[in-house]
XYZ file of C-alpha atoms in Angstrom:
123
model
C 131.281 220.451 -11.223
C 134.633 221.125 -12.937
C 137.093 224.215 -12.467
C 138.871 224.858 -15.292
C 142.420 226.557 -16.456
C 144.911 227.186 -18.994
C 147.951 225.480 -18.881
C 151.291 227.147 -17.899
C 154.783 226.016 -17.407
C 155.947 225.012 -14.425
C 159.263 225.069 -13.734
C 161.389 222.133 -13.209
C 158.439 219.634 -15.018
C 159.452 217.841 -18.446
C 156.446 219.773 -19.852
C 157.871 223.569 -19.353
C 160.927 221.809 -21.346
C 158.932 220.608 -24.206
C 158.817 222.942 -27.326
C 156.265 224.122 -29.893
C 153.562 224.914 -26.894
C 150.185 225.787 -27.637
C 149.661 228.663 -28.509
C 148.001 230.974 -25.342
C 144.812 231.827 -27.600
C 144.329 227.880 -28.609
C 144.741 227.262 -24.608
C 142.182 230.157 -23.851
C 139.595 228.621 -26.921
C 139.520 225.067 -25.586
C 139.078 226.664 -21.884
C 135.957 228.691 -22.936
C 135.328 225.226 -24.543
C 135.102 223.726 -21.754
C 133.921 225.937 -19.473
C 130.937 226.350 -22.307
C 129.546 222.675 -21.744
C 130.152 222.388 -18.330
C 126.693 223.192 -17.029
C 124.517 221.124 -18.805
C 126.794 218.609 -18.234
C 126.444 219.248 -13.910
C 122.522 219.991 -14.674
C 122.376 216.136 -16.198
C 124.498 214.870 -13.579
C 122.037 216.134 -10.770
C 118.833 215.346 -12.733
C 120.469 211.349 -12.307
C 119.684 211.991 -8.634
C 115.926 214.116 -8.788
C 113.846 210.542 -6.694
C 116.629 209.299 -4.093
C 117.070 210.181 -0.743
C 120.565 212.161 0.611
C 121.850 212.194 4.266
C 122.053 216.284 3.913
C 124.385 218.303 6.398
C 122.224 221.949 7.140
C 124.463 224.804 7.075
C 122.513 227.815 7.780
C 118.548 228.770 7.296
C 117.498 230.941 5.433
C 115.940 233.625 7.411
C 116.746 237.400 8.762
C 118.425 239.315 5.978
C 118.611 235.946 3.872
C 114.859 234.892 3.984
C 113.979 233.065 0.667
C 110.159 231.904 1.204
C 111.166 229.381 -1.668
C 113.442 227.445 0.881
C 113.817 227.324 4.454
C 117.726 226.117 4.900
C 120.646 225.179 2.783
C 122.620 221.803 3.360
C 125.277 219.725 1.553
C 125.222 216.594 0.804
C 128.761 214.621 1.555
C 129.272 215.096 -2.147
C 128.989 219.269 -2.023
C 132.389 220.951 -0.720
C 131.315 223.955 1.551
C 132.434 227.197 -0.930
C 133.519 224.761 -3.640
C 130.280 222.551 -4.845
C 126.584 223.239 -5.341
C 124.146 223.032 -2.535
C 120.980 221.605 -1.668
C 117.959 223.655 -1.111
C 115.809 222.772 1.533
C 112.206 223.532 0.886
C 109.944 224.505 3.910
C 109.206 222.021 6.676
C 105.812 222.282 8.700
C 107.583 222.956 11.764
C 110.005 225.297 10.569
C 112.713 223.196 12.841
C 115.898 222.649 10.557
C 118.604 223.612 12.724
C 122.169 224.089 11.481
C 124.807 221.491 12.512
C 122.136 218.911 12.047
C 122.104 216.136 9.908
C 118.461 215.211 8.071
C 117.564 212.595 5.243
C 115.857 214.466 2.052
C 114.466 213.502 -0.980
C 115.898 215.196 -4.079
C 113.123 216.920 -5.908
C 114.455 218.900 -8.618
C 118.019 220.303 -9.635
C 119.455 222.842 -10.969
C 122.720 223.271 -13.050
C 124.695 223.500 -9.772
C 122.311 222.812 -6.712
C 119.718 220.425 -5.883
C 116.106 220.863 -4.417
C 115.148 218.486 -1.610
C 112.408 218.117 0.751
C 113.066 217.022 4.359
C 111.500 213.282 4.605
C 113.192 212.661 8.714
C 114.866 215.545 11.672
């Protein structure tokens, strides 16, 4: 997970001083770049953690107008900024009981290039 932008001047800094800046087109190449590899680069981080178990914060199910019969909820792990980070997808328990506000212990089972999937192992 990486956010990414071009550099500009800021007044007051030794940097907005300095002369023979890159050019804005250079700056806007080695963003795109970036912003190119990032993905795989989150997908292999999150692979690294497909087998261990996460303390996982649920946010809000998945039901009503957001019903996804993939996943029942959708938590965070204390390493996923609400609106900033990937999630974790909660597949469906057999009781259908994941309430929001509630912390539960899941195993990562797959990820994705920004999310992770995880099944519920304790309420």
């Amino acid at each position: 997970r990486v956010g990414g932008f071009t550099y500009s001047p800021e007044d007051g800094t030794r940097a907005a001083a300095m002369e023979d800046s890159v050019p804005a087109s250079l700056k806007r190449e080695r963003l795109e770049e970036l912003m190119d590899v990032q993905p795989s680069i989150s997908f292999e981080r999150n692979l690294e953690q497909v087998g261990t178990v996460r303390r996982v914060l649920v946010d809000r199910r998945l039901d009503g107008a957001d019903a996804d019969p993939d996943f029942e909820a959708v938590g965070r792990t204390e390493s996923q900024a609400l609106d900033v980070d990937g999630a974790t997808q909660l597949l469906p328990t057999e009781d259908g009981v994941l309430t929001p506000g509630h912390f539960v212990d899941v195993e990562i089972v797959d990820a994705l290039e920004y999310d992770l999937i995880g099944k519920v192992v304790t309420t």
